[in-house]
PDB file of C-alpha atoms in Angstrom:
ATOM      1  CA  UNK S   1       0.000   0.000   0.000  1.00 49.00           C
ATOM      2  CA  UNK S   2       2.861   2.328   0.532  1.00 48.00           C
ATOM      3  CA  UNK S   3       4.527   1.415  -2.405  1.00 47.00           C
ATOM      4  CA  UNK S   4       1.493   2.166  -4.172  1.00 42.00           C
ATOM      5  CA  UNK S   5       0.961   5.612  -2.566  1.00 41.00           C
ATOM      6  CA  UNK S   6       4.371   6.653  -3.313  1.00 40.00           C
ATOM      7  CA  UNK S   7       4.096   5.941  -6.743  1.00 39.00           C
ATOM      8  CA  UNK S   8       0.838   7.736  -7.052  1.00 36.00           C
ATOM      9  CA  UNK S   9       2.875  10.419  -5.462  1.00 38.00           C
ATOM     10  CA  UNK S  10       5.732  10.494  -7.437  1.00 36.00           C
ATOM     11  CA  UNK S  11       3.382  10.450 -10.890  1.00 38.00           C
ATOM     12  CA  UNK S  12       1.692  13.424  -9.571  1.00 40.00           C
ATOM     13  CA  UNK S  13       4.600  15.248  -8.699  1.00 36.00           C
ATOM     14  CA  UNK S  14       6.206  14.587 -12.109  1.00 40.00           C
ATOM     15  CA  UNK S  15       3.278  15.407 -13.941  1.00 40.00           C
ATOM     16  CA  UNK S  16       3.121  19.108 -12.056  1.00 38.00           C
ATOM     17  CA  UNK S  17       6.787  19.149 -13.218  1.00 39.00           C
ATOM     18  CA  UNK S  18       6.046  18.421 -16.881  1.00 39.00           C
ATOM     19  CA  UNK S  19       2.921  20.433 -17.150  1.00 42.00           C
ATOM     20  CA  UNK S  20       4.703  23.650 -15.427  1.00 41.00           C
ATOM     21  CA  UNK S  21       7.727  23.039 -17.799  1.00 39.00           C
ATOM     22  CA  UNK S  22       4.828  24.344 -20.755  1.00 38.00           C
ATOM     23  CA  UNK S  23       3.031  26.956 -21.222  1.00 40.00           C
ATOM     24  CA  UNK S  24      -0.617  25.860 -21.932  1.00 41.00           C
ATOM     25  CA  UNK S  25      -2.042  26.740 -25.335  1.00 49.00           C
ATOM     26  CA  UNK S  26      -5.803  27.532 -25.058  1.00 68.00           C
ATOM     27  CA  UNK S  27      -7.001  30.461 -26.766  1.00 71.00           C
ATOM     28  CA  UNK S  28      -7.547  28.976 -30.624  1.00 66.00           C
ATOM     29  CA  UNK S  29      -6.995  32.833 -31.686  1.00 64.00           C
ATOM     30  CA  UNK S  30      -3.674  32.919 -29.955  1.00 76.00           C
ATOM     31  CA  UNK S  31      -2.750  28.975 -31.376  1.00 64.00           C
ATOM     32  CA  UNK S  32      -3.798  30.174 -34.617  1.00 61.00           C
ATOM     33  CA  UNK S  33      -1.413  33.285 -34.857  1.00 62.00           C
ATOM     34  CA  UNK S  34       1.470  31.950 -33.849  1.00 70.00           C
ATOM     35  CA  UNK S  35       0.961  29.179 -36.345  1.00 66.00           C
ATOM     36  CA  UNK S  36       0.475  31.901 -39.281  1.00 58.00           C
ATOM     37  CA  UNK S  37       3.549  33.653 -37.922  1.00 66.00           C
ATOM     38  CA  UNK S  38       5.637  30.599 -38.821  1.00 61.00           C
ATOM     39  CA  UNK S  39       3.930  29.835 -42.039  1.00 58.00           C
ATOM     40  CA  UNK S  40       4.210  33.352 -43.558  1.00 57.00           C
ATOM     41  CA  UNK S  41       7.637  35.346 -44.408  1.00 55.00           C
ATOM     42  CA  UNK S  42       6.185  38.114 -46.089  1.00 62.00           C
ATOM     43  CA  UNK S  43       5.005  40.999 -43.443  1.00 57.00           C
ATOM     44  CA  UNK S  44       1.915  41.359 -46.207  1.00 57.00           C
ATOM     45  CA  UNK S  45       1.053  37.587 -46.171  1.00 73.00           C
ATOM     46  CA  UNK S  46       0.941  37.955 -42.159  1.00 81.00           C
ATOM     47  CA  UNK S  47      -1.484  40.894 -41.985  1.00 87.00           C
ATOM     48  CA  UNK S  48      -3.566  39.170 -44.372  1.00 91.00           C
ATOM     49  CA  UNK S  49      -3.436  35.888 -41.957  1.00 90.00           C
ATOM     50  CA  UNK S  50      -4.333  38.260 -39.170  1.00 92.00           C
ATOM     51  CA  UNK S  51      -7.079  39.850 -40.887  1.00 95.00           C
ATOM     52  CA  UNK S  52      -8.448  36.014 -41.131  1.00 95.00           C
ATOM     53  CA  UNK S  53      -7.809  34.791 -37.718  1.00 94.00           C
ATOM     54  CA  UNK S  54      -9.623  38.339 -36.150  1.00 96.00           C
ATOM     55  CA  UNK S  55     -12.535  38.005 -38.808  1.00 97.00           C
ATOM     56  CA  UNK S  56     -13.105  34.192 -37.778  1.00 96.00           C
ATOM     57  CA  UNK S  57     -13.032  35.120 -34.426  1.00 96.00           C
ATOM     58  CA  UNK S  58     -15.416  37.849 -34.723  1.00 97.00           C
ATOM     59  CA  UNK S  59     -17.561  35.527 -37.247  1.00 97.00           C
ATOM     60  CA  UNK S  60     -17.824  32.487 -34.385  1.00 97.00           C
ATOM     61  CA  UNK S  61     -18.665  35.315 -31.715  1.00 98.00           C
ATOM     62  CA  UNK S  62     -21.730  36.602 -33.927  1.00 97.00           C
ATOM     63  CA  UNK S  63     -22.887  33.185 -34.644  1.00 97.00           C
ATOM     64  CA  UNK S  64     -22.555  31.609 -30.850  1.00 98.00           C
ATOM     65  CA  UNK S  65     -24.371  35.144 -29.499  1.00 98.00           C
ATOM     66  CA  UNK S  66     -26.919  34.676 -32.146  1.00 98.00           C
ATOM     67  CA  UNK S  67     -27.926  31.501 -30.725  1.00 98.00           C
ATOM     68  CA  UNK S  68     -27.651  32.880 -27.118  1.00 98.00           C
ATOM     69  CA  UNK S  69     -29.984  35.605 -28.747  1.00 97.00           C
ATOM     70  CA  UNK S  70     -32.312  33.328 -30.343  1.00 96.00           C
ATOM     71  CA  UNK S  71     -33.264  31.459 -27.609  1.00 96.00           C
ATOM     72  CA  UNK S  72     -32.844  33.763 -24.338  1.00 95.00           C
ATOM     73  CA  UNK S  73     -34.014  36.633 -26.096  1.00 96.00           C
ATOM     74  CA  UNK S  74     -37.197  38.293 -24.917  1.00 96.00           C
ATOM     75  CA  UNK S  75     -37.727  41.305 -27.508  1.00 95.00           C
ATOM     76  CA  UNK S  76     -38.845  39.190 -30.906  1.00 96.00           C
ATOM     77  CA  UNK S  77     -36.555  41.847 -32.322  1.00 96.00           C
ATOM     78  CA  UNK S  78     -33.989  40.836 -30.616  1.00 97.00           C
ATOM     79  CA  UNK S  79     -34.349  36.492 -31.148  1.00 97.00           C
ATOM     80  CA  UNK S  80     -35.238  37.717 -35.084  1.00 97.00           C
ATOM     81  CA  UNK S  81     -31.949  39.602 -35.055  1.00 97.00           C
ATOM     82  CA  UNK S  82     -29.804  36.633 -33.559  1.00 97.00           C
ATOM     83  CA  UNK S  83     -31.454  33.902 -36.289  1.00 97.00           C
ATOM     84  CA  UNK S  84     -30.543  36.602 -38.706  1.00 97.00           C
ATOM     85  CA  UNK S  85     -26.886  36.606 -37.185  1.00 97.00           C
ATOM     86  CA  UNK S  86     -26.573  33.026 -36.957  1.00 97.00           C
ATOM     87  CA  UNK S  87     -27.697  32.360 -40.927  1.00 97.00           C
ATOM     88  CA  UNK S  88     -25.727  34.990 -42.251  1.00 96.00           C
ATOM     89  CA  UNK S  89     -22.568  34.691 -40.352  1.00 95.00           C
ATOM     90  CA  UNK S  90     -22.500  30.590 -40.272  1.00 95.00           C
ATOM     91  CA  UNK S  91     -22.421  31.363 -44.233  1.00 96.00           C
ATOM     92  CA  UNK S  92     -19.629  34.144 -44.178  1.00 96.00           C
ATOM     93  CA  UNK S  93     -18.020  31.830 -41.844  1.00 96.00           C
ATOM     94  CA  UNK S  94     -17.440  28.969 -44.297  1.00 96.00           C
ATOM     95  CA  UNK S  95     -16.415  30.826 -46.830  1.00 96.00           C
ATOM     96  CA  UNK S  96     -14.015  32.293 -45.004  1.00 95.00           C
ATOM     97  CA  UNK S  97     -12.799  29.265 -43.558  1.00 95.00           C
ATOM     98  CA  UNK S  98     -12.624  27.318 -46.909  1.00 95.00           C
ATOM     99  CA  UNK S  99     -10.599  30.561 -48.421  1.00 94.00           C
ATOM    100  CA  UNK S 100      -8.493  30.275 -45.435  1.00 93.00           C
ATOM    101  CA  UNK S 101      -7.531  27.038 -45.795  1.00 92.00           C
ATOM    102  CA  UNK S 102      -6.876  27.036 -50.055  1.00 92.00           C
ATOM    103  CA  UNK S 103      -4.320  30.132 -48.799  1.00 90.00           C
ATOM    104  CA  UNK S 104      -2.713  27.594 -46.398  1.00 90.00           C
ATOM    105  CA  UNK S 105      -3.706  30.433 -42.992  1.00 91.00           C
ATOM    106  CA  UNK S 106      -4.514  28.741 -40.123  1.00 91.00           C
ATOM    107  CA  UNK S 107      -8.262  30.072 -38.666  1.00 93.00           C
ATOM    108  CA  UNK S 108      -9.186  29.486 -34.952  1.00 93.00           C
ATOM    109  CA  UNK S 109     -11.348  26.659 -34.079  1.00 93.00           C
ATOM    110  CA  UNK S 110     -12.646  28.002 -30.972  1.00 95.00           C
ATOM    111  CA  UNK S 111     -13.458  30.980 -29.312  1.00 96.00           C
ATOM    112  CA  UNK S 112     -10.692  33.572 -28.309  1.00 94.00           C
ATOM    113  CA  UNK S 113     -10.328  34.164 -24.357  1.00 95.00           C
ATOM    114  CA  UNK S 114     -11.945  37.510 -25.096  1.00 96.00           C
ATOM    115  CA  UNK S 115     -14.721  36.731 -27.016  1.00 96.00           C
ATOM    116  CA  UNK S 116     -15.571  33.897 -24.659  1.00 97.00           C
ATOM    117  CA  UNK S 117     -15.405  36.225 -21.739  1.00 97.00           C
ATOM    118  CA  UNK S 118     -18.047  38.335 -23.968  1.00 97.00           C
ATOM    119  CA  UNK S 119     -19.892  35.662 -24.604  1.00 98.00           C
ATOM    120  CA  UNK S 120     -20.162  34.361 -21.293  1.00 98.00           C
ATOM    121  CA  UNK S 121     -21.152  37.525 -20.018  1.00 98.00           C
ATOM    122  CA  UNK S 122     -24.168  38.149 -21.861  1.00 97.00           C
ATOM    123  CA  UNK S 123     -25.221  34.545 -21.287  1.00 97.00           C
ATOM    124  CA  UNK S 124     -25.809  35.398 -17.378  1.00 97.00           C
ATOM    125  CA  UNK S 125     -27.703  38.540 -18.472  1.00 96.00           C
ATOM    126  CA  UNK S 126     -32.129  37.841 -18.384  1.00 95.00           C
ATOM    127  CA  UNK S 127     -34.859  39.475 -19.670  1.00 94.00           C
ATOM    128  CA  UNK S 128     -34.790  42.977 -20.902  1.00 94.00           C
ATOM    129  CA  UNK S 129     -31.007  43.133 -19.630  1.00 96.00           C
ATOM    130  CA  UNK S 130     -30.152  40.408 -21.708  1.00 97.00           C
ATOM    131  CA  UNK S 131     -31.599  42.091 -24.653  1.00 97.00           C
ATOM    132  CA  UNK S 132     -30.541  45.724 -24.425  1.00 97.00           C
ATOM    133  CA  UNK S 133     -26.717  43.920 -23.423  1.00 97.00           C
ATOM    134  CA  UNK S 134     -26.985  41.923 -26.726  1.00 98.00           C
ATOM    135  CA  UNK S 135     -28.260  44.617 -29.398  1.00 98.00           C
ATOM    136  CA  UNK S 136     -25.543  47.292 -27.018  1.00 98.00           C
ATOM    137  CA  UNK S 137     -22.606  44.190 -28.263  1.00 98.00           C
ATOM    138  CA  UNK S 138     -24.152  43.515 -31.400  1.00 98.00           C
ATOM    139  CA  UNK S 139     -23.991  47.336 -32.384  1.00 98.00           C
ATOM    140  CA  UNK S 140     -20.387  47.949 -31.705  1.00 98.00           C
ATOM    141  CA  UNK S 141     -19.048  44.208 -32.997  1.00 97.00           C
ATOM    142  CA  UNK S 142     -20.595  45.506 -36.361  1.00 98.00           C
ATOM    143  CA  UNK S 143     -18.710  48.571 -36.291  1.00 98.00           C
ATOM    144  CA  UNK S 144     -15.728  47.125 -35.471  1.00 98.00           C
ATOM    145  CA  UNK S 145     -15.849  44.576 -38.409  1.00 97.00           C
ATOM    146  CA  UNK S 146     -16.688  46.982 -40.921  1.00 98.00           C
ATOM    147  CA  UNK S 147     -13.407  48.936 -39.924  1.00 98.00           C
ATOM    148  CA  UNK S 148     -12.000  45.927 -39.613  1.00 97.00           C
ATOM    149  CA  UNK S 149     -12.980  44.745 -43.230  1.00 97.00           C
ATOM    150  CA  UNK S 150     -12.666  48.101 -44.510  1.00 98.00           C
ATOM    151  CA  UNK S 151      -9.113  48.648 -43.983  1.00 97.00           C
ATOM    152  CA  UNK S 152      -8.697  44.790 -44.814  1.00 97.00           C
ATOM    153  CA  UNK S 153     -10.542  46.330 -48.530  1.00 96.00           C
ATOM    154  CA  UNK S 154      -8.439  49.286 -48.901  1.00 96.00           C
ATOM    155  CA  UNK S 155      -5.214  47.765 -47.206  1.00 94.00           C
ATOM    156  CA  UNK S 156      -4.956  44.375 -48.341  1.00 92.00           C
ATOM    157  CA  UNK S 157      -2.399  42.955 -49.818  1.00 90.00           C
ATOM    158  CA  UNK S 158      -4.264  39.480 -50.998  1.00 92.00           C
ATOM    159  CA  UNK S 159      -6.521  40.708 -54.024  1.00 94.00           C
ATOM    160  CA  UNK S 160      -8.555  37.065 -52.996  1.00 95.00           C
ATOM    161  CA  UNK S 161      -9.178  38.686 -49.378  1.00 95.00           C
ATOM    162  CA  UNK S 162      -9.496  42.052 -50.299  1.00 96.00           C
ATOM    163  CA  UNK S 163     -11.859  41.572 -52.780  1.00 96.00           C
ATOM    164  CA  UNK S 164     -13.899  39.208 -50.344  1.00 97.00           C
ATOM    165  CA  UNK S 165     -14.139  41.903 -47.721  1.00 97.00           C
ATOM    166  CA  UNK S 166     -15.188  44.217 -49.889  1.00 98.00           C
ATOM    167  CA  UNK S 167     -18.030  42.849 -50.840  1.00 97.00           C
ATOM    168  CA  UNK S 168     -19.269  41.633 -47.213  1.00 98.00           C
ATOM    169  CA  UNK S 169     -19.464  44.992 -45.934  1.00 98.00           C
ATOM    170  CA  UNK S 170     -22.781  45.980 -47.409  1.00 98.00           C
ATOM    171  CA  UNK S 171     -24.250  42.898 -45.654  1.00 98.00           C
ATOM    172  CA  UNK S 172     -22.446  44.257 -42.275  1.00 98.00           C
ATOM    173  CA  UNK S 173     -23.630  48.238 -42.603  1.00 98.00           C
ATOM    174  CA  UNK S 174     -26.736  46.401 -43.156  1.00 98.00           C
ATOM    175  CA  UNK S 175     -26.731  44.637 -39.644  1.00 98.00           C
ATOM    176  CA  UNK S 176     -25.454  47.650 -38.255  1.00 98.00           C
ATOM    177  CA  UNK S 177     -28.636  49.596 -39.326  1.00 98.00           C
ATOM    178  CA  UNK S 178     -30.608  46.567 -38.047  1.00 98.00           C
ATOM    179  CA  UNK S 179     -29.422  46.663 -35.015  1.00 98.00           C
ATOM    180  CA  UNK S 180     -29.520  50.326 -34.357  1.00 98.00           C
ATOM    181  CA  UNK S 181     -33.000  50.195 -34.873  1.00 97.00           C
ATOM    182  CA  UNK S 182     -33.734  47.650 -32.882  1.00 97.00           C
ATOM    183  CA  UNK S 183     -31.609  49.378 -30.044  1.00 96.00           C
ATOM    184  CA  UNK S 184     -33.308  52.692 -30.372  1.00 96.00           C
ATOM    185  CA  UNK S 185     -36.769  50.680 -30.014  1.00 94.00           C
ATOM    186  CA  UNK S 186     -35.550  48.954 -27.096  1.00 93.00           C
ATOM    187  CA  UNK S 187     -34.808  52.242 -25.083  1.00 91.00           C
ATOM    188  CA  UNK S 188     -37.684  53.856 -26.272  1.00 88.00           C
ATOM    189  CA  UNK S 189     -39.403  50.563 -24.863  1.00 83.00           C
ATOM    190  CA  UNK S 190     -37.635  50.598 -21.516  1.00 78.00           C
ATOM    191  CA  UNK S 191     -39.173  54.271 -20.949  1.00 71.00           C
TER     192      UNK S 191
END
């Protein structure tokens, strides 16, 4: 019995060891970088990688709130708004993803540790909180991807990526005016 406890004790211990010895690789995002960092020489083939890895990131974020939307909405605005999010971005989604990979750029498969911590958030809001929270999030994610995809437009160095954000950001200043909307009904709502 000893024996055995000591060995138990001596696994643990070297497993600690190991496991300290490494820095643990969990935000996707992060993973996904670094891997594009190796890949890529050119300073214009990394931006473009990093345009991808931010725009997937920001594409899995709309999509997972959408759901969150969708069902814990109360407003129908609101649930009607997260379907909306969830069919259009699963769609710009793949295609990104399949572009991605035919360009050999890694995308991340998960959640970054910031968009998670959004996510999460907004899942322990309820009821009208929940709903002006997720139209307040859904507002400024848009705006951020249209700069995001606008520079990506202008900037770009990939003619395959550039040309591909360009013509996604009519759909976005489209949610964008959505979802203005639907905020300025909710506050006048909440009056």
């Amino acid at each position: 019995m000893k024996t055995c406890n000591m060995i138990l004790t001596l696994a643990f211990v070297f497993a600690v060891a190991v496991s300290c010895g490494k820095k643990a690789e969990t935000d996707s995002k992060e993973v996904a970088e670094e891997q594009n960092e190796e890949k890529f020489d050119e300073k214009s083939d990394e931006k473009t990688a990093e345009f991808v890895v931010n725009a997937a990131d920001a594409g899995m974020l709309e999509v997972q709130l959408g759901q969150l939307a969708a069902s814990n909405g109360t407003s129908p605005q609101v649930k009607q708004f997260g379907q909306m999010m969830v069919d259009d971005h699963a769609k710009v989604n793949d295609e990104l993803k399949s572009t991605a990979i035919s360009k050999n750029i890694t995308v991340p498969s998960a959640l970054s540790e910031k968009s998670q911590k959004v996510y999460d958030d907004l899942a322990a809001k309820k009821g009208e909180e929940f709903d002006k929270e997720y139209i307040d999030q859904m507002v400024k994610d848009h705006k951020d991807a249209i700069d995001l995809f606008e520079k990506q437009a202008k900037d770009g160095k990939d003619s395959v990526f550039a040309t591909w954000a360009q013509g996604k950001i009519p759909s976005l200043q489209h949610h964008l005016e959505i979802a203005e909307t639907t905020q300025k009904n909710l506050k006048e709502k909440s009056k």
